[in-house]
Amino acid sequence: MTTNRTNQTLNSRRTHRTSRGIRAAVAACAAVALTATLTAPAFADARPAAVAHQGRGDLVSVEPVAELSKAQVAAFLARAEIGDDTVRHGVRAYRLTYRTIGTDGRPTTATGLLTLPVGGERRLDLVSDTHGTMVHRDYAPSVAADFGKLPSYLHASAGRAVAAPDYLGLGKGPGTHPYMDTRSAVTASLDMLSAARTAAQRLHRPLTGDVYATGFSQGGQVAMALGRELSSGQARGFRLRALAPVAGPYDLTGEEVPALYDGRVNDISGLFYVSYFLVAQNRLHPLYSDPSEAFRAPYDERVEALFDGEHQEEDVVTQLPGSVKELLTPEFYERLRHPDGALLTALKSQDDSCDWKPKVPVRLYASAGDTDVPIGNARSCAADLAAHGVRAPVLDQGAVDHFGSFKKGGPKAVAWFDRLAR
């Protein structure tokens, strides 16, 4: 469920140390490109501008954040050990602020990243890229200086526009992030598409209306749910062309939670996901009345504060124990193993993203070596789709870890979109 930052494989504390070094190197590469381009004349048409009306998807502002040449994109991808076979263009990236709704249905704002290729066709197809789990608001695509922008640059450099929502409570959006609340992630993603269309028109790169949906980890699940909404006509003027999610947690009750108990999910990742899920979901529909009901001391006094959007992943992991069993009270540990009531409702409400009939081709990328989101999640999704008469192949990327599934599957999704677009 993690984001496209390599440190979020979270498979071990050693992985964290290694990833911080890689992340710093990529951030340095991005910083050089960013410093060189933020004042470039190419951004003359991209000044922040307010709109007069206040509907969902209305664009509030456009702010340039980066420009990379084709060579710089290739170097950026290489830092993450991703090939440049599909890189044909440089990219320009913009932070969009737009109007959407919160989990309570009331008006709010969110941010996201719109990335456009430099050159190529004037009218652009659009990729919707939805990101994975992140705790710090600055990890979000429109703010991140490192791996948060990887998928956007990967897809945009192939010649398509990319809309990457930050979701609620991340990036420059207000409030805290309602982690794994699929409904709000989808509304924020839908409204990002509308904002992207307005911004692209303003930047003289109008969109064709064709949408290719992808996403990594948590974003893979969001991509499938977003595809369902696009297919039902919830975003007028947009046509879903294909779905290519990567390593999504499509089946919490049948695969992800059982995998916490049988060893298919590693301890550190399980600890991270469970603590984040329980804290975020408890803000939406209470799962416990006091943290001590769910979390052992002394973690009951600190766990909720760790997920305020201002803590780094390393801060969270180092202030928690080594496993879910050490984190949760014995009663709540068993309750998670055999969920009921509000907890079961919270889990199952995320599990229907594949329970529909797409009329477009679907490919499910996953990896047998993934100990964050086991490949059984993709197989569950394929089974749900098959029940509706849709064949969606599960493309196993082999004995690689969670982020490795993106490193191998992401470029393949780009190449597949290329073939479909011809």
GROMACS .gro file of C-alpha atoms in nm:
model
  422
    1MET     CA    1   0.000   0.000   0.000
    2THR     CA    2   0.302   0.222   0.014
    3THR     CA    3   0.383   0.517  -0.204
    4ASN     CA    4   0.639   0.515  -0.483
    5ARG     CA    5   0.917   0.620  -0.247
    6THR     CA    6   1.168   0.338  -0.202
    7ASN     CA    7   1.192   0.377   0.173
    8GLN     CA    8   0.825   0.281   0.196
    9THR     CA    9   0.886  -0.082   0.127
   10LEU     CA   10   0.938  -0.079   0.505
   11ASN     CA   11   1.059  -0.437   0.499
   12SER     CA   12   1.328  -0.371   0.758
   13ARG     CA   13   1.500  -0.091   0.942
   14ARG     CA   14   1.800  -0.163   0.719
   15THR     CA   15   1.582  -0.089   0.418
   16HIS     CA   16   1.501   0.249   0.570
   17ARG     CA   17   1.867   0.337   0.609
   18THR     CA   18   1.948   0.235   0.252
   19SER     CA   19   1.647   0.411   0.107
   20ARG     CA   20   1.724   0.740   0.278
   21GLY     CA   21   2.052   0.748   0.088
   22ILE     CA   22   1.884   0.672  -0.243
   23ARG     CA   23   1.610   0.926  -0.173
   24ALA     CA   24   1.867   1.194  -0.095
   25ALA     CA   25   2.045   1.129  -0.423
   26VAL     CA   26   1.726   1.156  -0.624
   27ALA     CA   27   1.619   1.466  -0.433
   28ALA     CA   28   1.951   1.626  -0.519
   29CYS     CA   29   1.899   1.545  -0.887
   30ALA     CA   30   1.549   1.693  -0.876
   31ALA     CA   31   1.668   2.000  -0.691
   32VAL     CA   32   1.921   2.079  -0.962
   33ALA     CA   33   1.653   2.055  -1.230
   34LEU     CA   34   1.407   2.254  -1.024
   35THR     CA   35   1.650   2.535  -0.951
   36ALA     CA   36   1.739   2.561  -1.317
   37THR     CA   37   1.381   2.583  -1.438
   38LEU     CA   38   1.148   2.754  -1.195
   39THR     CA   39   1.215   3.091  -1.357
   40ALA     CA   40   1.204   2.963  -1.714
   41PRO     CA   41   0.989   3.159  -1.962
   42ALA     CA   42   0.797   2.839  -2.036
   43PHE     CA   43   0.596   2.907  -1.720
   44ALA     CA   44   0.469   3.245  -1.835
   45ASP     CA   45   0.118   3.108  -1.893
   46ALA     CA   46   0.104   2.918  -1.564
   47ARG     CA   47   0.059   3.188  -1.301
   48PRO     CA   48  -0.172   3.107  -1.011
   49ALA     CA   49  -0.524   3.223  -1.096
   50ALA     CA   50  -0.849   3.202  -0.905
   51VAL     CA   51  -1.183   3.105  -1.058
   52ALA     CA   52  -1.508   3.283  -0.987
   53HIS     CA   53  -1.741   2.990  -0.921
   54GLN     CA   54  -1.705   2.717  -0.663
   55GLY     CA   55  -1.810   2.380  -0.798
   56ARG     CA   56  -1.643   2.043  -0.755
   57GLY     CA   57  -1.337   2.016  -0.977
   58ASP     CA   58  -1.310   2.392  -1.023
   59LEU     CA   59  -0.953   2.508  -1.060
   60VAL     CA   60  -0.836   2.750  -0.791
   61SER     CA   61  -0.473   2.797  -0.894
   62VAL     CA   62  -0.191   2.666  -1.112
   63GLU     CA   63   0.167   2.687  -0.987
   64PRO     CA   64   0.473   2.569  -1.182
   65VAL     CA   65   0.694   2.339  -0.977
   66ALA     CA   66   0.946   2.177  -1.212
   67GLU     CA   67   1.074   2.137  -1.564
   68LEU     CA   68   1.308   1.859  -1.672
   69SER     CA   69   1.467   1.790  -2.010
   70LYS     CA   70   1.446   1.445  -2.165
   71ALA     CA   71   1.795   1.369  -2.035
   72GLN     CA   72   1.705   1.488  -1.687
   73VAL     CA   73   1.396   1.267  -1.681
   74ALA     CA   74   1.606   0.968  -1.784
   75ALA     CA   75   1.857   1.047  -1.508
   76PHE     CA   76   1.578   1.090  -1.253
   77LEU     CA   77   1.435   0.749  -1.342
   78ALA     CA   78   1.780   0.591  -1.341
   79ARG     CA   79   1.830   0.700  -0.980
   80ALA     CA   80   1.537   0.475  -0.895
   81GLU     CA   81   1.669   0.197  -1.121
   82ILE     CA   82   1.392   0.245  -1.377
   83GLY     CA   83   1.477   0.220  -1.746
   84ASP     CA   84   1.425   0.502  -1.994
   85ASP     CA   85   1.297   0.299  -2.291
   86THR     CA   86   0.969   0.494  -2.303
   87VAL     CA   87   1.119   0.839  -2.238
   88ARG     CA   88   1.059   1.052  -2.548
   89HIS     CA   89   1.007   1.399  -2.401
   90GLY     CA   90   1.105   1.634  -2.125
   91VAL     CA   91   0.831   1.731  -1.879
   92ARG     CA   92   0.678   2.035  -1.711
   93ALA     CA   93   0.497   1.992  -1.381
   94TYR     CA   94   0.241   2.214  -1.208
   95ARG     CA   95   0.073   2.207  -0.869
   96LEU     CA   96  -0.303   2.247  -0.904
   97THR     CA   97  -0.528   2.359  -0.622
   98TYR     CA   98  -0.890   2.269  -0.685
   99ARG     CA   99  -1.227   2.240  -0.518
  100THR     CA  100  -1.358   1.907  -0.399
  101ILE     CA  101  -1.552   1.765  -0.102
  102GLY     CA  102  -1.438   1.626   0.230
  103THR     CA  103  -1.536   1.300   0.395
  104ASP     CA  104  -1.835   1.483   0.541
  105GLY     CA  105  -1.952   1.598   0.199
  106ARG     CA  106  -1.871   1.961   0.269
  107PRO     CA  107  -1.670   2.179   0.029
  108THR     CA  108  -1.293   2.178   0.071
  109THR     CA  109  -0.983   2.204  -0.143
  110ALA     CA  110  -0.715   1.960  -0.248
  111THR     CA  111  -0.396   1.973  -0.448
  112GLY     CA  112  -0.242   1.754  -0.713
  113LEU     CA  113   0.030   1.737  -0.974
  114LEU     CA  114  -0.035   1.797  -1.344
  115THR     CA  115   0.259   1.692  -1.559
  116LEU     CA  116   0.276   1.765  -1.931
  117PRO     CA  117   0.525   1.645  -2.191
  118VAL     CA  118   0.744   1.903  -2.358
  119GLY     CA  119   0.663   1.871  -2.727
  120GLY     CA  120   0.464   1.593  -2.888
  121GLU     CA  121   0.097   1.616  -2.974
  122ARG     CA  122  -0.083   1.938  -2.891
  123ARG     CA  123  -0.397   1.752  -2.770
  124LEU     CA  124  -0.306   1.500  -2.505
  125ASP     CA  125  -0.451   1.181  -2.369
  126LEU     CA  126  -0.455   1.177  -1.988
  127VAL     CA  127  -0.311   0.929  -1.740
  128SER     CA  128  -0.469   0.928  -1.395
  129ASP     CA  129  -0.199   0.817  -1.153
  130THR     CA  130  -0.303   0.756  -0.793
  131HIS     CA  131  -0.031   0.724  -0.530
  132GLY     CA  132   0.033   0.483  -0.246
  133THR     CA  133   0.050   0.515   0.131
  134MET     CA  134   0.224   0.821   0.269
  135VAL     CA  135   0.220   0.978   0.614
  136HIS     CA  136   0.389   1.317   0.567
  137ARG     CA  137   0.194   1.566   0.362
  138ASP     CA  138   0.510   1.670   0.178
  139TYR     CA  139   0.551   1.322   0.030
  140ALA     CA  140   0.252   1.393  -0.198
  141PRO     CA  141   0.316   1.427  -0.574
  142SER     CA  142   0.261   1.803  -0.601
  143VAL     CA  143   0.506   1.877  -0.318
  144ALA     CA  144   0.757   1.592  -0.319
  145ALA     CA  145   1.106   1.656  -0.453
  146ASP     CA  146   1.184   1.290  -0.501
  147PHE     CA  147   1.000   0.964  -0.568
  148GLY     CA  148   0.655   1.115  -0.529
  149LYS     CA  149   0.692   1.244  -0.884
  150LEU     CA  150   0.836   0.927  -1.039
  151PRO     CA  151   0.516   0.785  -1.196
  152SER     CA  152   0.413   1.127  -1.330
  153TYR     CA  153   0.747   1.182  -1.500
  154LEU     CA  154   0.751   0.825  -1.629
  155HIS     CA  155   0.413   0.857  -1.799
  156ALA     CA  156   0.439   1.221  -1.911
  157SER     CA  157   0.776   1.164  -2.076
  158ALA     CA  158   0.603   0.907  -2.297
  159GLY     CA  159   0.377   1.179  -2.436
  160ARG     CA  160   0.063   1.190  -2.221
  161ALA     CA  161  -0.060   1.437  -1.962
  162VAL     CA  162  -0.065   1.301  -1.607
  163ALA     CA  163  -0.306   1.397  -1.329
  164ALA     CA  164  -0.178   1.281  -0.989
  165PRO     CA  165  -0.404   1.382  -0.697
  166ASP     CA  166  -0.249   1.432  -0.355
  167TYR     CA  167  -0.580   1.313  -0.195
  168LEU     CA  168  -0.739   1.493   0.100
  169GLY     CA  169  -0.513   1.619   0.377
  170LEU     CA  170  -0.187   1.570   0.185
  171GLY     CA  171   0.017   1.813  -0.021
  172LYS     CA  172  -0.119   2.161   0.042
  173GLY     CA  173  -0.470   2.044   0.129
  174PRO     CA  174  -0.619   2.120   0.472
  175GLY     CA  175  -0.678   1.873   0.753
  176THR     CA  176  -0.548   1.521   0.811
  177HIS     CA  177  -0.546   1.246   0.552
  178PRO     CA  178  -0.834   0.993   0.573
  179TYR     CA  179  -0.608   0.698   0.495
  180MET     CA  180  -0.769   0.409   0.307
  181ASP     CA  181  -1.100   0.588   0.274
  182THR     CA  182  -1.160   0.481  -0.083
  183ARG     CA  183  -1.465   0.698  -0.136
  184SER     CA  184  -1.287   1.027  -0.064
  185ALA     CA  185  -0.977   0.919  -0.256
  186VAL     CA  186  -1.199   0.862  -0.560
  187THR     CA  187  -1.385   1.194  -0.531
  188ALA     CA  188  -1.055   1.379  -0.498
  189SER     CA  189  -0.923   1.190  -0.802
  190LEU     CA  190  -1.232   1.260  -1.011
  191ASP     CA  191  -1.223   1.628  -0.927
  192MET     CA  192  -0.851   1.638  -1.006
  193LEU     CA  193  -0.934   1.524  -1.360
  194SER     CA  194  -1.168   1.819  -1.407
  195ALA     CA  195  -0.912   2.062  -1.267
  196ALA     CA  196  -0.645   1.910  -1.492
  197ARG     CA  197  -0.865   1.961  -1.798
  198THR     CA  198  -0.909   2.331  -1.717
  199ALA     CA  199  -0.539   2.379  -1.644
  200ALA     CA  200  -0.428   2.195  -1.956
  201GLN     CA  201  -0.655   2.412  -2.169
  202ARG     CA  202  -0.512   2.723  -2.008
  203LEU     CA  203  -0.160   2.594  -2.080
  204HIS     CA  204  -0.252   2.542  -2.448
  205ARG     CA  205  -0.232   2.161  -2.423
  206PRO     CA  206  -0.600   2.058  -2.434
  207LEU     CA  207  -0.699   1.705  -2.335
  208THR     CA  208  -0.864   1.455  -2.568
  209GLY     CA  209  -1.086   1.311  -2.293
  210ASP     CA  210  -0.928   0.964  -2.308
  211VAL     CA  211  -0.812   0.845  -1.964
  212TYR     CA  212  -0.567   0.565  -1.883
  213ALA     CA  213  -0.592   0.480  -1.513
  214THR     CA  214  -0.305   0.346  -1.309
  215GLY     CA  215  -0.175   0.367  -0.955
  216PHE     CA  216   0.065   0.197  -0.721
  217SER     CA  217  -0.010   0.020  -0.395
  218GLN     CA  218  -0.300   0.197  -0.221
  219GLY     CA  219  -0.326   0.389  -0.547
  220GLY     CA  220  -0.381   0.066  -0.737
  221GLN     CA  221  -0.698   0.006  -0.540
  222VAL     CA  222  -0.802   0.368  -0.592
  223ALA     CA  223  -0.740   0.334  -0.967
  224MET     CA  224  -0.981   0.043  -0.991
  225ALA     CA  225  -1.249   0.227  -0.795
  226LEU     CA  226  -1.192   0.541  -1.002
  227GLY     CA  227  -1.228   0.337  -1.319
  228ARG     CA  228  -1.570   0.223  -1.204
  229GLU     CA  229  -1.682   0.581  -1.152
  230LEU     CA  230  -1.547   0.690  -1.490
  231SER     CA  231  -1.728   0.399  -1.656
  232SER     CA  232  -2.055   0.501  -1.493
  233GLY     CA  233  -2.031   0.852  -1.637
  234GLN     CA  234  -1.938   1.030  -1.315
  235ALA     CA  235  -1.684   1.248  -1.497
  236ARG     CA  236  -1.854   1.400  -1.800
  237GLY     CA  237  -1.624   1.441  -2.098
  238PHE     CA  238  -1.380   1.169  -1.991
  239ARG     CA  239  -1.361   0.820  -2.146
  240LEU     CA  240  -1.182   0.538  -1.967
  241ARG     CA  241  -0.948   0.357  -2.208
  242ALA     CA  242  -0.758   0.110  -1.989
  243LEU     CA  243  -0.676   0.009  -1.632
  244ALA     CA  244  -0.326  -0.090  -1.522
  245PRO     CA  245  -0.297  -0.079  -1.141
  246VAL     CA  246   0.019  -0.202  -0.970
  247ALA     CA  247   0.031  -0.398  -0.642
  248GLY     CA  248  -0.302  -0.279  -0.503
  249PRO     CA  249  -0.456  -0.399  -0.171
  250TYR     CA  250  -0.787  -0.496  -0.327
  251ASP     CA  251  -0.887  -0.751  -0.061
  252LEU     CA  252  -0.822  -0.642   0.297
  253THR     CA  253  -1.050  -0.895   0.462
  254GLY     CA  254  -0.962  -1.197   0.249
  255GLU     CA  255  -0.593  -1.141   0.181
  256GLU     CA  256  -0.420  -0.845   0.344
  257VAL     CA  257  -0.532  -0.889   0.705
  258PRO     CA  258  -0.489  -1.270   0.705
  259ALA     CA  259  -0.140  -1.216   0.561
  260LEU     CA  260  -0.050  -1.013   0.870
  261TYR     CA  261  -0.101  -1.326   1.078
  262ASP     CA  262   0.052  -1.593   0.855
  263GLY     CA  263   0.377  -1.413   0.777
  264ARG     CA  264   0.314  -1.306   0.417
  265VAL     CA  265   0.331  -0.941   0.528
  266ASN     CA  266   0.656  -0.846   0.701
  267ASP     CA  267   0.637  -0.714   1.056
  268ILE     CA  268   0.744  -0.354   0.995
  269SER     CA  269   0.511  -0.302   0.701
  270GLY     CA  270   0.224  -0.464   0.888
  271LEU     CA  271   0.290  -0.242   1.189
  272PHE     CA  272   0.294   0.069   0.974
  273TYR     CA  273  -0.024  -0.009   0.781
  274VAL     CA  274  -0.228  -0.128   1.077
  275SER     CA  275  -0.145   0.166   1.302
  276TYR     CA  276  -0.215   0.416   1.023
  277PHE     CA  277  -0.538   0.244   0.921
  278LEU     CA  278  -0.679   0.223   1.272
  279VAL     CA  279  -0.596   0.585   1.360
  280ALA     CA  280  -0.730   0.726   1.032
  281GLN     CA  281  -1.044   0.513   1.025
  282ASN     CA  282  -1.119   0.590   1.390
  283ARG     CA  283  -1.143   0.958   1.297
  284LEU     CA  284  -1.415   0.873   1.043
  285HIS     CA  285  -1.622   0.613   1.227
  286PRO     CA  286  -1.496   0.522   1.575
  287LEU     CA  287  -1.339   0.179   1.610
  288TYR     CA  288  -1.237   0.246   1.972
  289SER     CA  289  -1.340   0.509   2.225
  290ASP     CA  290  -0.994   0.543   2.379
  291PRO     CA  291  -0.655   0.456   2.224
  292SER     CA  292  -0.580   0.225   2.517
  293GLU     CA  293  -0.857  -0.006   2.396
  294ALA     CA  294  -0.660  -0.079   2.080
  295PHE     CA  295  -0.295   0.002   2.157
  296ARG     CA  296  -0.071  -0.119   2.436
  297ALA     CA  297   0.104   0.125   2.665
  298PRO     CA  298   0.308   0.335   2.605
  299TYR     CA  299   0.207   0.342   2.237
  300ASP     CA  300  -0.152   0.433   2.320
  301GLU     CA  301  -0.029   0.777   2.426
  302ARG     CA  302   0.170   0.850   2.110
  303VAL     CA  303   0.030   0.659   1.812
  304GLU     CA  304  -0.245   0.902   1.712
  305ALA     CA  305  -0.011   1.201   1.715
  306LEU     CA  306   0.227   1.022   1.479
  307PHE     CA  307  -0.031   1.035   1.200
  308ASP     CA  308  -0.090   1.410   1.192
  309GLY     CA  309   0.060   1.457   0.846
  310GLU     CA  310   0.377   1.615   0.986
  311HIS     CA  311   0.580   1.306   1.082
  312GLN     CA  312   0.826   1.125   0.856
  313GLU     CA  313   0.794   0.750   0.807
  314GLU     CA  314   1.114   0.698   1.001
  315ASP     CA  315   0.965   0.892   1.294
  316VAL     CA  316   0.662   0.667   1.298
  317VAL     CA  317   0.848   0.337   1.278
  318THR     CA  318   1.110   0.424   1.538
  319GLN     CA  319   0.845   0.528   1.793
  320LEU     CA  320   0.647   0.206   1.761
  321PRO     CA  321   0.739  -0.153   1.854
  322GLY     CA  322   0.856  -0.418   1.610
  323SER     CA  323   0.528  -0.585   1.519
  324VAL     CA  324   0.151  -0.557   1.520
  325LYS     CA  325   0.129  -0.807   1.804
  326GLU     CA  326   0.348  -0.585   2.023
  327LEU     CA  327   0.146  -0.277   1.929
  328LEU     CA  328  -0.210  -0.393   1.986
  329THR     CA  329  -0.374  -0.507   2.305
  330PRO     CA  330  -0.435  -0.885   2.310
  331GLU     CA  331  -0.808  -0.826   2.273
  332PHE     CA  332  -0.776  -0.593   1.975
  333TYR     CA  333  -0.513  -0.816   1.814
  334GLU     CA  334  -0.768  -1.098   1.812
  335ARG     CA  335  -1.041  -0.860   1.702
  336LEU     CA  336  -0.834  -0.766   1.397
  337ARG     CA  337  -0.778  -1.135   1.323
  338HIS     CA  338  -1.154  -1.195   1.337
  339PRO     CA  339  -1.305  -0.850   1.267
  340ASP     CA  340  -1.666  -0.767   1.341
  341GLY     CA  341  -1.885  -0.462   1.389
  342ALA     CA  342  -1.741  -0.126   1.291
  343LEU     CA  343  -1.395  -0.271   1.225
  344LEU     CA  344  -1.533  -0.525   0.979
  345THR     CA  345  -1.738  -0.252   0.810
  346ALA     CA  346  -1.431  -0.029   0.778
  347LEU     CA  347  -1.230  -0.312   0.620
  348LYS     CA  348  -1.499  -0.440   0.385
  349SER     CA  349  -1.586  -0.092   0.261
  350GLN     CA  350  -1.247  -0.089   0.088
  351ASP     CA  351  -1.289  -0.432  -0.073
  352ASP     CA  352  -1.525  -0.375  -0.366
  353SER     CA  353  -1.302  -0.181  -0.603
  354CYS     CA  354  -1.285  -0.478  -0.843
  355ASP     CA  355  -1.649  -0.585  -0.809
  356TRP     CA  356  -1.775  -0.444  -1.138
  357LYS     CA  357  -1.756  -0.500  -1.514
  358PRO     CA  358  -1.501  -0.283  -1.696
  359LYS     CA  359  -1.559  -0.239  -2.067
  360VAL     CA  360  -1.192  -0.163  -2.124
  361PRO     CA  361  -0.882  -0.385  -2.104
  362VAL     CA  362  -0.740  -0.445  -1.756
  363ARG     CA  363  -0.397  -0.564  -1.650
  364LEU     CA  364  -0.306  -0.627  -1.287
  365TYR     CA  365   0.064  -0.592  -1.209
  366ALA     CA  366   0.192  -0.754  -0.889
  367SER     CA  367   0.489  -0.956  -0.762
  368ALA     CA  368   0.526  -1.287  -0.586
  369GLY     CA  369   0.804  -1.142  -0.371
  370ASP     CA  370   0.594  -0.857  -0.234
  371THR     CA  371   0.569  -0.873   0.147
  372ASP     CA  372   0.375  -0.546   0.176
  373VAL     CA  373   0.081  -0.628  -0.050
  374PRO     CA  374   0.086  -1.001  -0.127
  375ILE     CA  375   0.004  -1.105  -0.481
  376GLY     CA  376  -0.312  -1.275  -0.354
  377ASN     CA  377  -0.472  -0.930  -0.355
  378ALA     CA  378  -0.436  -0.912  -0.734
  379ARG     CA  379  -0.571  -1.264  -0.770
  380SER     CA  380  -0.874  -1.170  -0.562
  381CYS     CA  381  -0.930  -0.870  -0.789
  382ALA     CA  382  -0.901  -1.088  -1.098
  383ALA     CA  383  -1.155  -1.331  -0.948
  384ASP     CA  384  -1.400  -1.047  -0.879
  385LEU     CA  385  -1.364  -0.924  -1.236
  386ALA     CA  386  -1.400  -1.278  -1.372
  387ALA     CA  387  -1.730  -1.311  -1.188
  388HIS     CA  388  -1.849  -1.026  -1.412
  389GLY     CA  389  -1.715  -1.194  -1.725
  390VAL     CA  390  -1.395  -0.986  -1.747
  391ARG     CA  391  -1.057  -1.151  -1.796
  392ALA     CA  392  -0.784  -0.948  -1.626
  393PRO     CA  393  -0.441  -1.115  -1.629
  394VAL     CA  394  -0.231  -1.099  -1.314
  395LEU     CA  395   0.118  -1.016  -1.440
  396ASP     CA  396   0.367  -1.144  -1.184
  397GLN     CA  397   0.683  -0.932  -1.175
  398GLY     CA  398   0.869  -1.207  -0.992
  399ALA     CA  399   1.077  -1.222  -0.676
  400VAL     CA  400   1.093  -0.848  -0.617
  401ASP     CA  401   0.975  -0.641  -0.322
  402HIS     CA  402   0.683  -0.399  -0.311
  403PHE     CA  403   0.855  -0.104  -0.476
  404GLY     CA  404   1.020  -0.348  -0.714
  405SER     CA  405   0.676  -0.435  -0.847
  406PHE     CA  406   0.644  -0.072  -0.955
  407LYS     CA  407   0.998  -0.049  -1.091
  408LYS     CA  408   0.924  -0.345  -1.318
  409GLY     CA  409   0.550  -0.304  -1.373
  410GLY     CA  410   0.528   0.073  -1.414
  411PRO     CA  411   0.730   0.095  -1.737
  412LYS     CA  412   0.538  -0.203  -1.876
  413ALA     CA  413   0.212  -0.021  -1.812
  414VAL     CA  414   0.349   0.280  -2.004
  415ALA     CA  415   0.444   0.060  -2.300
  416TRP     CA  416   0.101  -0.106  -2.290
  417PHE     CA  417  -0.073   0.233  -2.293
  418ASP     CA  418   0.145   0.322  -2.593
  419ARG     CA  419   0.023   0.019  -2.784
  420LEU     CA  420  -0.341   0.082  -2.697
  421ALA     CA  421  -0.317   0.445  -2.805
  422ARG     CA  422  -0.194   0.363  -3.154
   0.00000   0.00000   0.00000
